[in-house]
Amino acid sequence: MKKLKRKDRTRAKVSKKFNWKTHHDELAWFKGEKINAAYNAVTRHALSDHANKPALYWENDRGKAKTLTFSELEKLSNKFANVLKKLQIKKGERVFIFLPKVPETYISFLGILKTGAIAGTLFQAFGYAALEDRLKNSGAKYLITSSELVGRVDKVKKNLPKLKKIILIDKIKVKKNEISYSKEMAKASDEFKVKPMKPEDPAFMLYTSGTTGKPKGVIHKHGAILQQHLTAKKVLDLKENDIYWCTADPGWVTGIAYGILGNWSNGVSSLVYEGKFSPDKWYSLIKKYKVKVWYTAPTAIRMLMRSGVKLPKKYNLKSLRYLCSVGEPLNPEAIRWGRKAFGLSFHDTWWQTETGAICIANQPTLKMKVGSMGKPFLGVKAAVLNDKGKEVLNHAGDLVLKPGWPSMMKEIWRNEKKYKSYFKKGWYYSGDKALQDQEGYFWFIGRADDIIKTRGERVGPFEVESALIEHPGIAEAAVIGKPDALLGEIIKAFVVLAKDYKPSKNFTEEIKKFVKKRLAGHAYPKEIEIRKDLPKTRSGKIVRRFLKAQELGLTMGDTSTLEKE
Ligand code: WT7
């Protein structure tokens, strides 16, 4: 074995000795080893000399801004918890949030956790079919949303018998089955006894896409905050007096784990910007709020790159100290550009909705290898396995983790079979292909399945295909991710038209709109190609990877594999 450098030797020693339990005292616990993630994120700071420190700096693109201190956030989330208590919410019941990045999203999320109910988040771009799938599968009892978004839920409400009430954040006069948020909040007490939970009790859930079937509900535990807290501190390098900006939306896991829980657990003032992306706006926010730590995604970095290296120089961005990225491969060009634009490197972090927190990263204590995702976080054991399940170095294989990290998903909501399918011979299979080099650095190669990553957002081809074949003109559909220099991948659909169907001139535009309305503003096919037929196995399953190989101009390989499937 090659001799390890001194820094690596120290790391190896620390890693051997590492035990999650020794870090328990960084969190607040109730009697009997009980915990509540929301108590850790806000209550304990509101009870400390941080009470009057800003927790949330919020601003939108329509000139509105608001600052909430830890104490204010505590009181408001207590009020929301009391609103739910009055509605007789019980531990483990699901309350969903379908809102943009407004303060109410953060207040209600924390309030839900305080009661012991499970908080579910829905990305604001979701269309009615996507909402129906998620609200039906979760059996959500209450939904909090706005008058702008509620129409999409109303459309499918008749299919959601478990949904008792809809709480509207911006309405005083409400219909039957609706509740006015402001009216109830005004009446509610700002004191609430946070419910002590077992570390393995569910706290929040998120729907995420696989290759087949409808999206799955990934359940996360209150105890996950241990890893969210430690990685926010040791990977994102958050320090007590930092101003921190996580650009992710709480509709996705990053926006929860590092936009609510891990960051606030460290008592750090956090910026939230609700509005359209624009390089000028982003830079002006960093300048205005003196952002020190910035956690964003490769697509956003590439969009900033397009507006040039001169633009950031026009702003005083000297406050920036540490930059991180997640969600898709961070190209070396993006790191090099960051160095020119900000004099700092973006640090890649790898994890998934299912892992609940960062697992592999370019940590502050590591020498960075540009293009690599870095090394596993202390206490996380990662490996690359070959087809026989043997650990390999310097060879592409399956990226796997040893189960036992604190933020690992608890279950897939009411789908034990799916949950079990992640595990084989004592390993958690991420579904990613990677390579581990001799020095223990991990290099991302690609997905092992057909999951699409567009703008860093995960889209299941099955969901898009299901929406496409709802259209009367489409008989069959197959969807792939096509590499794109800016967005990582774009969604491309291959469709077979229904018999005797004559597409109009605007067919492509019509189909895009059709999918957007049902599914989501971000999950529609940018390219649509009409085909006579689609490649299938003998049993009639469409083989997406053949379409992808064709699209990429690769050889089709041995077609006999088609016959065997
Ligand atoms: C998939 C998980 C949890 C963060 C947001 C994404 C891809 C994630 C990286 C990275 C290359 C990455 C993987 C992974 N991915 N981070 N640093 N480099 N690819 O969560 O939506 O559940 O997606 O995103 O393919 O499996 P997600």
PDB file of N, CA and C and ligand atoms in Angstrom, residues 253-254 326-329 348-353 373 432 444 447 453 458, ligand 1:
ATOM      1  N   VAL A 253     -34.713  18.085  -1.006  1.00  0.00           N
ATOM      2  CA  VAL A 253     -34.079  17.747   0.271  1.00  0.00           C
ATOM      3  C   VAL A 253     -32.993  18.750   0.705  1.00  0.00           C
ATOM      4  N   THR A 254     -32.260  19.324  -0.237  1.00  0.00           N
ATOM      5  CA  THR A 254     -31.208  20.277   0.165  1.00  0.00           C
ATOM      6  C   THR A 254     -31.809  21.467   0.900  1.00  0.00           C
ATOM      7  N   VAL A 326     -23.880  21.073  -4.979  1.00  0.00           N
ATOM      8  CA  VAL A 326     -24.489  19.729  -4.892  1.00  0.00           C
ATOM      9  C   VAL A 326     -25.488  19.483  -6.011  1.00  0.00           C
ATOM     10  N   GLY A 327     -25.746  18.229  -6.290  1.00  0.00           N
ATOM     11  CA  GLY A 327     -26.891  17.849  -7.101  1.00  0.00           C
ATOM     12  C   GLY A 327     -26.567  17.230  -8.432  1.00  0.00           C
ATOM     13  N   GLU A 328     -25.438  17.567  -8.992  1.00  0.00           N
ATOM     14  CA  GLU A 328     -25.025  17.039 -10.287  1.00  0.00           C
ATOM     15  C   GLU A 328     -23.520  17.233 -10.376  1.00  0.00           C
ATOM     16  N   PRO A 329     -22.908  16.622 -11.386  1.00  0.00           N
ATOM     17  CA  PRO A 329     -21.446  16.751 -11.461  1.00  0.00           C
ATOM     18  C   PRO A 329     -21.005  18.211 -11.539  1.00  0.00           C
ATOM     19  N   ASP A 348     -17.363  20.428  -3.988  1.00  0.00           N
ATOM     20  CA  ASP A 348     -18.425  19.507  -4.361  1.00  0.00           C
ATOM     21  C   ASP A 348     -18.868  18.678  -3.153  1.00  0.00           C
ATOM     22  N   THR A 349     -20.178  18.416  -3.080  1.00  0.00           N
ATOM     23  CA  THR A 349     -20.704  17.510  -2.053  1.00  0.00           C
ATOM     24  C   THR A 349     -21.628  16.525  -2.742  1.00  0.00           C
ATOM     25  N   TRP A 350     -21.582  15.287  -2.322  1.00  0.00           N
ATOM     26  CA  TRP A 350     -22.457  14.259  -2.925  1.00  0.00           C
ATOM     27  C   TRP A 350     -23.377  13.673  -1.864  1.00  0.00           C
ATOM     28  N   TRP A 351     -24.623  13.604  -2.206  1.00  0.00           N
ATOM     29  CA  TRP A 351     -25.604  12.880  -1.398  1.00  0.00           C
ATOM     30  C   TRP A 351     -26.888  12.761  -2.187  1.00  0.00           C
ATOM     31  N   GLN A 352     -27.929  12.225  -1.577  1.00  0.00           N
ATOM     32  CA  GLN A 352     -29.193  11.985  -2.281  1.00  0.00           C
ATOM     33  C   GLN A 352     -30.362  12.231  -1.339  1.00  0.00           C
ATOM     34  N   THR A 353     -31.538  12.348  -1.916  1.00  0.00           N
ATOM     35  CA  THR A 353     -32.735  12.490  -1.087  1.00  0.00           C
ATOM     36  C   THR A 353     -32.750  11.375  -0.032  1.00  0.00           C
ATOM     37  N   MET A 373     -15.465  14.107  -6.212  1.00  0.00           N
ATOM     38  CA  MET A 373     -16.479  14.509  -5.222  1.00  0.00           C
ATOM     39  C   MET A 373     -15.888  14.579  -3.822  1.00  0.00           C
ATOM     40  N   ASP A 432     -25.832   5.177  -8.353  1.00  0.00           N
ATOM     41  CA  ASP A 432     -24.816   5.927  -9.109  1.00  0.00           C
ATOM     42  C   ASP A 432     -23.636   5.018  -9.427  1.00  0.00           C
ATOM     43  N   PHE A 444     -17.396  10.771  -9.680  1.00  0.00           N
ATOM     44  CA  PHE A 444     -18.733  10.438 -10.192  1.00  0.00           C
ATOM     45  C   PHE A 444     -18.646  10.052 -11.665  1.00  0.00           C
ATOM     46  N   ARG A 447     -25.361   7.782 -13.656  1.00  0.00           N
ATOM     47  CA  ARG A 447     -26.394   6.971 -13.030  1.00  0.00           C
ATOM     48  C   ARG A 447     -26.340   5.557 -13.594  1.00  0.00           C
ATOM     49  N   LYS A 453     -31.393  14.001 -14.614  1.00  0.00           N
ATOM     50  CA  LYS A 453     -31.065  15.157 -13.782  1.00  0.00           C
ATOM     51  C   LYS A 453     -31.075  16.385 -14.666  1.00  0.00           C
ATOM     52  N   ARG A 458     -34.239  15.990  -9.990  1.00  0.00           N
ATOM     53  CA  ARG A 458     -34.349  14.578 -10.351  1.00  0.00           C
ATOM     54  C   ARG A 458     -35.725  14.318 -10.946  1.00  0.00           C
TER      55      ARG A 458
HETATM   56  C1  WT7 B   1     -28.600  12.165  -7.320  1.00  0.00           C
HETATM   57  C2  WT7 B   1     -29.453  12.409  -6.121  1.00  0.00           C
HETATM   58  C3  WT7 B   1     -29.253  15.611  -2.137  1.00  0.00           C
HETATM   59  C4  WT7 B   1     -28.773  16.654  -2.953  1.00  0.00           C
HETATM   60  C5  WT7 B   1     -29.618  16.960  -4.128  1.00  0.00           C
HETATM   61  C6  WT7 B   1     -29.791  15.804  -5.065  1.00  0.00           C
HETATM   62  C7  WT7 B   1     -26.758  13.171  -8.320  1.00  0.00           C
HETATM   63  C8  WT7 B   1     -25.917  14.491  -6.323  1.00  0.00           C
HETATM   64  C9  WT7 B   1     -23.890  14.929  -6.950  1.00  0.00           C
HETATM   65  C10 WT7 B   1     -22.544  15.316  -7.152  1.00  0.00           C
HETATM   66  C11 WT7 B   1     -22.607  14.213  -9.230  1.00  0.00           C
HETATM   67  C12 WT7 B   1     -24.516  14.169  -7.964  1.00  0.00           C
HETATM   68  C13 WT7 B   1     -26.517  11.681  -8.200  1.00  0.00           C
HETATM   69  C14 WT7 B   1     -27.418  11.287  -7.048  1.00  0.00           C
HETATM   70  N1  WT7 B   1     -25.770  13.927  -7.545  1.00  0.00           N
HETATM   71  N2  WT7 B   1     -24.789  15.104  -5.953  1.00  0.00           N
HETATM   72  N3  WT7 B   1     -21.888  16.034  -6.246  1.00  0.00           N
HETATM   73  N4  WT7 B   1     -21.935  14.937  -8.314  1.00  0.00           N
HETATM   74  N5  WT7 B   1     -23.870  13.829  -9.097  1.00  0.00           N
HETATM   75  O1  WT7 B   1     -30.606  14.821  -4.514  1.00  0.00           O
HETATM   76  O2  WT7 B   1     -32.418  14.750  -6.209  1.00  0.00           O
HETATM   77  O3  WT7 B   1     -32.058  12.832  -4.610  1.00  0.00           O
HETATM   78  O4  WT7 B   1     -30.462  13.287  -6.480  1.00  0.00           O
HETATM   79  O5  WT7 B   1     -28.045  13.398  -7.779  1.00  0.00           O
HETATM   80  O6  WT7 B   1     -26.897  11.051  -9.377  1.00  0.00           O
HETATM   81  O7  WT7 B   1     -27.788   9.935  -7.066  1.00  0.00           O
HETATM   82  P1  WT7 B   1     -31.480  13.916  -5.431  1.00  0.00           P
END
